[in-house]
mmCIF file of C-alpha atoms in Angstrom:
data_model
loop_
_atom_site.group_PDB
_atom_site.id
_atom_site.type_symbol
_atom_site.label_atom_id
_atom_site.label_comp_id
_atom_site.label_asym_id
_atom_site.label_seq_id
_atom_site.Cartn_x
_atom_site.Cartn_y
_atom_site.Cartn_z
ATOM 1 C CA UNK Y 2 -0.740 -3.286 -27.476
ATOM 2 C CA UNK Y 3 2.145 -5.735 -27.364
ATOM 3 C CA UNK Y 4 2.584 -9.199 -25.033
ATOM 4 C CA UNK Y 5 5.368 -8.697 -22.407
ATOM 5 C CA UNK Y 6 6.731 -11.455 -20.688
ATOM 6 C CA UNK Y 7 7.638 -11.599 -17.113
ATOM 7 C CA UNK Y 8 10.268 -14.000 -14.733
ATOM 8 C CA UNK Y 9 9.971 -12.820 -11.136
ATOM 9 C CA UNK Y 10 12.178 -14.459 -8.890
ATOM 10 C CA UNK Y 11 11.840 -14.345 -5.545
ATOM 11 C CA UNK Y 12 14.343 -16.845 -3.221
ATOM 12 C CA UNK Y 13 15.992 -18.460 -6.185
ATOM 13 C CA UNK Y 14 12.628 -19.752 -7.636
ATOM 14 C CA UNK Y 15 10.350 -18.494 -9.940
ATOM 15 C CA UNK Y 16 7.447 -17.106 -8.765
ATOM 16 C CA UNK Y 17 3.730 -14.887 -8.860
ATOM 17 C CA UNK Y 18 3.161 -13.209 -5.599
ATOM 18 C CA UNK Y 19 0.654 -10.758 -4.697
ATOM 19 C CA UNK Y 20 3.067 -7.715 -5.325
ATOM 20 C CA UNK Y 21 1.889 -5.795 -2.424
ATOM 21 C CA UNK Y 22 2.879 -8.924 -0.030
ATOM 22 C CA UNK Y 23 5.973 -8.628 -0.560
ATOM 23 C CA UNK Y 24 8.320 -8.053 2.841
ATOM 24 C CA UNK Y 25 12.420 -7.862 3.101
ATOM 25 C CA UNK Y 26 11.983 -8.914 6.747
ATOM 26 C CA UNK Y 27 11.939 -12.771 6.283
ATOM 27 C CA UNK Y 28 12.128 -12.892 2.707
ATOM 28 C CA UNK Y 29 7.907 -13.031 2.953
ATOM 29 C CA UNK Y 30 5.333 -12.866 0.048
ATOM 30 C CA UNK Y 31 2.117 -14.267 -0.370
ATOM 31 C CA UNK Y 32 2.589 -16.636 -3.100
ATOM 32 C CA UNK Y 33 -0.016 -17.113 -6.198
ATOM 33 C CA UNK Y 34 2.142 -19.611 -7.711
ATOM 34 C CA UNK Y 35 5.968 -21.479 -7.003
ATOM 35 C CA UNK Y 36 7.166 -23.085 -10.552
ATOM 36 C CA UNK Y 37 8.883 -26.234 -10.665
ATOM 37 C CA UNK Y 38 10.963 -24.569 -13.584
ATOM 38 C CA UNK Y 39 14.036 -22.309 -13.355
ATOM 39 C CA UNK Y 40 14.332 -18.902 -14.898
ATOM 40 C CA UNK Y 41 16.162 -20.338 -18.227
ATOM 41 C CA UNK Y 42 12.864 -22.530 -18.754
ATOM 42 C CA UNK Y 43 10.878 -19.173 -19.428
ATOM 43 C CA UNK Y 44 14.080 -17.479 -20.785
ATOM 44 C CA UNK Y 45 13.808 -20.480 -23.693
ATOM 45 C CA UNK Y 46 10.174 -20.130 -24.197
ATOM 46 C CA UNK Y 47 9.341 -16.936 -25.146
ATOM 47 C CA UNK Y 48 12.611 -16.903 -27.247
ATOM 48 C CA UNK Y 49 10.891 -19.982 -28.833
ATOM 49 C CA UNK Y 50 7.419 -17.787 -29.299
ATOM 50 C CA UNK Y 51 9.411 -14.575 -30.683
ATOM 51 C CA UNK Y 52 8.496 -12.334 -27.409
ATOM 52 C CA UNK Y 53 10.785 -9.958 -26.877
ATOM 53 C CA UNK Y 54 11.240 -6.754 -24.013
ATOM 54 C CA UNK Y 55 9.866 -8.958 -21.248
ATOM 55 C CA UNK Y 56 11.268 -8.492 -17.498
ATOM 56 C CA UNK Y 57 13.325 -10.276 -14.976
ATOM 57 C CA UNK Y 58 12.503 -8.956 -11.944
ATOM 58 C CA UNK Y 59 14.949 -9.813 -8.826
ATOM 59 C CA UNK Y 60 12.528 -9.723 -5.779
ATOM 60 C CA UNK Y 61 15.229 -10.248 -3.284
ATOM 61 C CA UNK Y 62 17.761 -7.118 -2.018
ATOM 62 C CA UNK Y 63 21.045 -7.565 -2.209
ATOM 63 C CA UNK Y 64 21.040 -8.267 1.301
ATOM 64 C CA UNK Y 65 18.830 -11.195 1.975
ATOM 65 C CA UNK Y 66 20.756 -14.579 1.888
ATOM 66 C CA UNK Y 67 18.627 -15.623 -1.435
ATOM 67 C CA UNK Y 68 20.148 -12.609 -3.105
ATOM 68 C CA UNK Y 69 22.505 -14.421 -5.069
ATOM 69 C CA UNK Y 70 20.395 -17.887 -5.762
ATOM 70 C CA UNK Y 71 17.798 -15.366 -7.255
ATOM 71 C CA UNK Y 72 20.857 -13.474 -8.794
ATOM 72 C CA UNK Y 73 22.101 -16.582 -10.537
ATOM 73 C CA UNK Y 74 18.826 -17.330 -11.509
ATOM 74 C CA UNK Y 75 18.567 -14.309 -13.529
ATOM 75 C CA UNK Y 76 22.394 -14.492 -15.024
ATOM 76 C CA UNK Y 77 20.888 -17.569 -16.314
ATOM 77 C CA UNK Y 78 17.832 -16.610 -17.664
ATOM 78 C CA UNK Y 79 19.493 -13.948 -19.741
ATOM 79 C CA UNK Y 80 22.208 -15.899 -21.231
ATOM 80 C CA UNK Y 81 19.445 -18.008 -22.104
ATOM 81 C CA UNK Y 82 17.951 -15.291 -24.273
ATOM 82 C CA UNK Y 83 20.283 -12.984 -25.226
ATOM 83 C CA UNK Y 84 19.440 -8.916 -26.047
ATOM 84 C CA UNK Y 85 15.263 -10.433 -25.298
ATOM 85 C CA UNK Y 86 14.628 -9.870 -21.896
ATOM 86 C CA UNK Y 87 15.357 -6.852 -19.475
ATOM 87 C CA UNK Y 88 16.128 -7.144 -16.063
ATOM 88 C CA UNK Y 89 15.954 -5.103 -12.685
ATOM 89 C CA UNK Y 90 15.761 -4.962 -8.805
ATOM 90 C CA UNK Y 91 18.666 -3.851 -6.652
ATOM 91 C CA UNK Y 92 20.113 -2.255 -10.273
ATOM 92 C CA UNK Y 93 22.709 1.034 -9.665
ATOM 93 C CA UNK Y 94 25.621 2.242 -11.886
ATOM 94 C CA UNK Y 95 28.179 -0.156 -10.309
ATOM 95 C CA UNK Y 96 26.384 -3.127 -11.478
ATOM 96 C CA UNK Y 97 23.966 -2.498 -14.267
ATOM 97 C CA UNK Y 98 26.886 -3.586 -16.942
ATOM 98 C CA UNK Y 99 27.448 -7.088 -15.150
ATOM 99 C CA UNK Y 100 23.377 -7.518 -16.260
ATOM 100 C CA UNK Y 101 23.776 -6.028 -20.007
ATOM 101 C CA UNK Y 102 26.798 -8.110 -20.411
ATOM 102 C CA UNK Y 103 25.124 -10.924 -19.806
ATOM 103 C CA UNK Y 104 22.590 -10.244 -22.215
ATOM 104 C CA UNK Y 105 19.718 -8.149 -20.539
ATOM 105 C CA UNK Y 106 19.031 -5.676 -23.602
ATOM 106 C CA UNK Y 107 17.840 -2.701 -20.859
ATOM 107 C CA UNK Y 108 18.085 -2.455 -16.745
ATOM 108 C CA UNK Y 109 14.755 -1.631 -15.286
ATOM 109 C CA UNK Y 110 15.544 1.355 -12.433
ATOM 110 C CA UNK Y 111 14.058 2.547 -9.338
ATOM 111 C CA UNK Y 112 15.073 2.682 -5.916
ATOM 112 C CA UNK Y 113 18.388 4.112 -6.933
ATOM 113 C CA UNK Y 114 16.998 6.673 -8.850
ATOM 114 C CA UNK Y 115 14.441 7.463 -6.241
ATOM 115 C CA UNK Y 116 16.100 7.950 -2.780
ATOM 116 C CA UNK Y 117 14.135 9.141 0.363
ATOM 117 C CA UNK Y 118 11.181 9.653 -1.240
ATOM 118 C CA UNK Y 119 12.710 11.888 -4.035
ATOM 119 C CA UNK Y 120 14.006 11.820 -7.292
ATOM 120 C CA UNK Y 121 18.093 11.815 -7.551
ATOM 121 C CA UNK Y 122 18.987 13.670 -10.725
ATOM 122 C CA UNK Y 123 22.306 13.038 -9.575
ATOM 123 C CA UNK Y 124 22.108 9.105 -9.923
ATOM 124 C CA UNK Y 125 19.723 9.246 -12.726
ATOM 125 C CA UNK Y 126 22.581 11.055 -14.513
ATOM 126 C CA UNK Y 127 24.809 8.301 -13.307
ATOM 127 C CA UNK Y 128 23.022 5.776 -14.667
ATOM 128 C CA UNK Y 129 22.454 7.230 -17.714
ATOM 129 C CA UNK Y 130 26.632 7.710 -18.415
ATOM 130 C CA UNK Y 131 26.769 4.619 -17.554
ATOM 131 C CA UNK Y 132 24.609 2.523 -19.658
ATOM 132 C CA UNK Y 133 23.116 4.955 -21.925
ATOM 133 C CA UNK Y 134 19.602 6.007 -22.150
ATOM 134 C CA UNK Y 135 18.564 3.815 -24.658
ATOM 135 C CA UNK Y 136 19.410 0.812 -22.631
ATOM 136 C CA UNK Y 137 17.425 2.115 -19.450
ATOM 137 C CA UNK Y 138 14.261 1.717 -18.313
ATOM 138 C CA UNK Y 139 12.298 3.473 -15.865
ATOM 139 C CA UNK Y 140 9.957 1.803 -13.272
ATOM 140 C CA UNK Y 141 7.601 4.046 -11.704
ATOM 141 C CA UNK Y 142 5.629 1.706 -9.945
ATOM 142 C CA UNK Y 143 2.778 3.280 -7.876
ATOM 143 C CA UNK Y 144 -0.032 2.150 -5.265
ATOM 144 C CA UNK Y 145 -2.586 5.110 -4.717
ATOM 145 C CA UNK Y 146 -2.820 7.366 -1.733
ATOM 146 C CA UNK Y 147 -4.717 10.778 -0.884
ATOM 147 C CA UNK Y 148 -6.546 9.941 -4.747
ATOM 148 C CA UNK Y 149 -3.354 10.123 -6.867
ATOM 149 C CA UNK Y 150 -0.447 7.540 -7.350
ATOM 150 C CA UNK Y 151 2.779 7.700 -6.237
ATOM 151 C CA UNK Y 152 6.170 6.059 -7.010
ATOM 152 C CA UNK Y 153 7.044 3.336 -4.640
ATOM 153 C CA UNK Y 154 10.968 2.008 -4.383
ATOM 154 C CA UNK Y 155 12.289 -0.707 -1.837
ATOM 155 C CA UNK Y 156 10.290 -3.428 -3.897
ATOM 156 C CA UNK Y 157 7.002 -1.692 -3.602
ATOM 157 C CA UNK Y 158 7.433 -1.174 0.251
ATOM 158 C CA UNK Y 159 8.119 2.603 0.174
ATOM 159 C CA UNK Y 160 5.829 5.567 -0.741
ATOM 160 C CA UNK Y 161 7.974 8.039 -2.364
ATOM 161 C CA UNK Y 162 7.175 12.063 -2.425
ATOM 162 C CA UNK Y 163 6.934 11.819 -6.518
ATOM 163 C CA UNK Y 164 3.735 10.963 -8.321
ATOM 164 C CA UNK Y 165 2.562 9.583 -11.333
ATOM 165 C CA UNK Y 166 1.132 12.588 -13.521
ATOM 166 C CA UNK Y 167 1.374 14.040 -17.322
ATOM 167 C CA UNK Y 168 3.746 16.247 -16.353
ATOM 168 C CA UNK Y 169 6.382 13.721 -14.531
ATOM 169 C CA UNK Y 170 6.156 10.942 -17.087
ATOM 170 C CA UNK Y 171 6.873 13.853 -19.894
ATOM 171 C CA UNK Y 172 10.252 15.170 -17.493
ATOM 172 C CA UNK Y 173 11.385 11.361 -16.991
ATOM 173 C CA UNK Y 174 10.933 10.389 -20.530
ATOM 174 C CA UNK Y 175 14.088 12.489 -22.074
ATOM 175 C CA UNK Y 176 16.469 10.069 -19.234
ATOM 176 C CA UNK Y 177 14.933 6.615 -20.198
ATOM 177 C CA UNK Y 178 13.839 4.621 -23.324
ATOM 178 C CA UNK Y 179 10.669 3.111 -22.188
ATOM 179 C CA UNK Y 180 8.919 3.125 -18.576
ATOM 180 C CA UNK Y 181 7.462 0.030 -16.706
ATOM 181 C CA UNK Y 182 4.828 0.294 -14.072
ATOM 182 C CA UNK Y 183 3.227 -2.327 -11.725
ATOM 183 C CA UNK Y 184 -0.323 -1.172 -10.452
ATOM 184 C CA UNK Y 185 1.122 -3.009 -7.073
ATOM 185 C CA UNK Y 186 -2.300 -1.978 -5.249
ATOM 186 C CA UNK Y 187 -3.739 -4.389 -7.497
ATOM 187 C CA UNK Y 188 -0.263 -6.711 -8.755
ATOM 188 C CA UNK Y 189 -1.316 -10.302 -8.603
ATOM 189 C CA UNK Y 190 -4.214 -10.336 -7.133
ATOM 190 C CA UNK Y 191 -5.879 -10.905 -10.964
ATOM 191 C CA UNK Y 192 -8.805 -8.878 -10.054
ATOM 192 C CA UNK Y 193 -9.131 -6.181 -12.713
ATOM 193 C CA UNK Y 194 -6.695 -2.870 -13.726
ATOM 194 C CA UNK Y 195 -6.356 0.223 -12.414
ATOM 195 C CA UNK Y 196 -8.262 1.971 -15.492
ATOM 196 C CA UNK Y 197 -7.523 5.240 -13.937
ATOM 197 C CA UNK Y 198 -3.884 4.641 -14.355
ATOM 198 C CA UNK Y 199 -3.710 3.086 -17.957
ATOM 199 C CA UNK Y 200 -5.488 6.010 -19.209
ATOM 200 C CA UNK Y 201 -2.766 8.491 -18.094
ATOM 201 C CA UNK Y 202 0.224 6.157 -19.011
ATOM 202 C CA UNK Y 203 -1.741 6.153 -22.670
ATOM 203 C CA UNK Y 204 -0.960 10.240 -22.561
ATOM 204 C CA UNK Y 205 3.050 9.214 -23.291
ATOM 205 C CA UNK Y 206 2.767 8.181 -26.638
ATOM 206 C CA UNK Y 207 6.715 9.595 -27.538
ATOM 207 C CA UNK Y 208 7.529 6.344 -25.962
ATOM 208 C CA UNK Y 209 6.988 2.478 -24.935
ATOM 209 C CA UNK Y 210 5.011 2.257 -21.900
ATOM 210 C CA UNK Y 211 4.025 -1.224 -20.183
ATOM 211 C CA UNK Y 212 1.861 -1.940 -17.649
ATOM 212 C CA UNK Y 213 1.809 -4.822 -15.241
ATOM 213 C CA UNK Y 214 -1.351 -5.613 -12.886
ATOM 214 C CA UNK Y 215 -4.592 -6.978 -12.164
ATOM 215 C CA UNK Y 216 -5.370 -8.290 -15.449
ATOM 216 C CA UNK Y 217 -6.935 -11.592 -14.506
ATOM 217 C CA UNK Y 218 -9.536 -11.914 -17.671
ATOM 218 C CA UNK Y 219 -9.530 -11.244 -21.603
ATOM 219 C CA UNK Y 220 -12.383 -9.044 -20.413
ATOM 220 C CA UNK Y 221 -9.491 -7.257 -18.749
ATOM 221 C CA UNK Y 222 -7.241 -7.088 -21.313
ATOM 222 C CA UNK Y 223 -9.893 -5.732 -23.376
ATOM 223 C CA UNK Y 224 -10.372 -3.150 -20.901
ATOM 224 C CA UNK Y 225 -7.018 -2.171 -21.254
ATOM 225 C CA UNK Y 226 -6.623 -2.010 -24.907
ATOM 226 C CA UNK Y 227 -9.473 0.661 -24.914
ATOM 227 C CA UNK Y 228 -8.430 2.797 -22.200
ATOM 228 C CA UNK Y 229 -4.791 2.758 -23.018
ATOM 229 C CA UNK Y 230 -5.670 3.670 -27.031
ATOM 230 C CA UNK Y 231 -4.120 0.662 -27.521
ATOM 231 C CA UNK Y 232 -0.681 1.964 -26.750
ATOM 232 C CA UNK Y 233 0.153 0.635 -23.556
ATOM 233 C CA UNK Y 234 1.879 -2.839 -23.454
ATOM 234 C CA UNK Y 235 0.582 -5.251 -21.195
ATOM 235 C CA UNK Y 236 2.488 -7.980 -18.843
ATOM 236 C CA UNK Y 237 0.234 -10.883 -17.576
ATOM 237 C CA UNK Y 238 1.783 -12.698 -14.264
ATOM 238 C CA UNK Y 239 -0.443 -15.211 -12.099
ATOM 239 C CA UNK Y 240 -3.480 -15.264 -14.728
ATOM 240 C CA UNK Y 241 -1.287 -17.214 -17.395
ATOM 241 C CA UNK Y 242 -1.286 -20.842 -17.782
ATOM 242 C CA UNK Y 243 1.917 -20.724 -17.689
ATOM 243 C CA UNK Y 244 2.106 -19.508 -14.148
ATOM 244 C CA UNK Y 245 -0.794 -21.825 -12.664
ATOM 245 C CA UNK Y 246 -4.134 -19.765 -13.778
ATOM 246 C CA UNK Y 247 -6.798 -20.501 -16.667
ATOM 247 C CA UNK Y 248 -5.518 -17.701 -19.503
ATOM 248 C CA UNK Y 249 -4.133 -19.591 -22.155
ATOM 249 C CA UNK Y 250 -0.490 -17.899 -23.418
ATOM 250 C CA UNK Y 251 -1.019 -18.589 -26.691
ATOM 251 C CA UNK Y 252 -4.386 -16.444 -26.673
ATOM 252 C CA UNK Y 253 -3.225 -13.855 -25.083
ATOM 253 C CA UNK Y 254 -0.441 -13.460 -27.706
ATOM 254 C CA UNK Y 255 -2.982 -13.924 -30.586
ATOM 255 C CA UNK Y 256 -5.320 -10.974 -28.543
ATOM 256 C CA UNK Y 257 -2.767 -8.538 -28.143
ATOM 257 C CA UNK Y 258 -1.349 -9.377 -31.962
ATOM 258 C CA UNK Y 259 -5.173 -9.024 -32.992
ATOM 259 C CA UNK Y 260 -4.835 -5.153 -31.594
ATOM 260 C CA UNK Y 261 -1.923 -4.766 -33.454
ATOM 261 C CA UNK Y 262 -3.539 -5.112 -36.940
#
């Protein structure tokens, strides 16, 4: 179970928000934490530690009137650590190259891969002749409805048709080289992980997996170790010192190095 790092930016600044806050209309999130630091700060510091195949994650669309501060933010952050750090939100074809050129080592894909609540094969093709699998990354972030989870796009607004099972994250895996998923029912709110969930993104061992939510506790992350066979990669968000709570960075790094060895 490896560390992964995470920059969200949401209105130019770097922030933790409870992930299923979040609201285009306004530009609104409940916010766990606001950093006085920009995007490069982080960029630096986990190049200082050695952490690598953490995610920027643009929480603005392209629309909203902070899309670009939050843009540059992220430009920044990955010339800041070049070929460490992937990045996604608002990613298609026609842009993903302006975000590998400028050092993101994968994009991180889903609303244009998942339109009206289905999966495009056609874009997902597109994307993948345009960047190449192994610099794509899938994000099938999920909340849970009728007692199964489903993909949600639009920054976690939208419940698509498609849901998380064996059988999808073995069809998806030949198009992507690793998958990221937010537990957004449960995304900074630091109150424990969707166990349910881990456990079935453990199943795809052909490939990385990482999973981002809830973990508010080494108790946690302990919980997650054992019920993803210590496959699954873990992000921490509003927990971390870093980000305003009490875990401390560098024991979470020696923890998930511990399960390593």
């Amino acid at each position: 179970m490896r560390f992964r790092p995470c920059i969200d930016i949401h209105n130019g600044k770097v922030k933790q928000i409870v992930g299923g806050s979040l609201q285009d209309r306004g530009d609104q999130a409940v916010e766990n934490f606001v950093s006085e630091q920009d995007a490069p700060f982080y960029a630096r510091l986990y190049r200082s530690l050695g952490i690598r195949g953490g995610h920027i994650i643009l929480l603005n669309p392209a629309a909203s009137p902070f899309y670009e501060a939050t843009k540059h933010q992220a430009l920044q952050a990955l010339h800041a650590y070049p070929g460490g750090l992937q990045v996604g939100g608002g990613i298609h074809d026609g842009n993903a190259h302006e975000f590998l050129d400028a050092g993101a080592s994968h994009v991180i894909v889903t609303s244009f891969v998942f339109r009206d609540g289905k999966i495009s094969w056609e874009n997902l093709e597109r994307l993948e002749k345009a960047v190449g699998k192994e610099h794509l990354v899938l994000d099938l972030s999920c909340r849970r409805k009728d007692g199964q989870y489903y993909i949600v796009t639009d920054r976690w607004q939208k419940f698509t048709e498609v849901p998380v099972t064996r059988q999808t994250l073995q069809e998806f895996s030949s198009h992507c080289d690793e998958f990221l998923i937010h537990a957004v029912d449960v995304e900074g709110k630091a109150s424990g992980i969707e166990t349910e969930l881990v456990k079935l993104l453990a199943e795809c061992r052909q490939m990385p997996v990482t999973y981002a939510g809830g973990v508010g506790s080494f108790a946690h992350l302990e919980q997650l170790r054992q019920a993803g066979n210590n496959h699954v990669d873990v992000t921490v968000g509003s927990a971390l010192d870093i980000f305003g709570g009490h875990m401390k960075l560098e024991r979470v790094l020696s923890f998930c190095s511990d399960s390593m060895n």
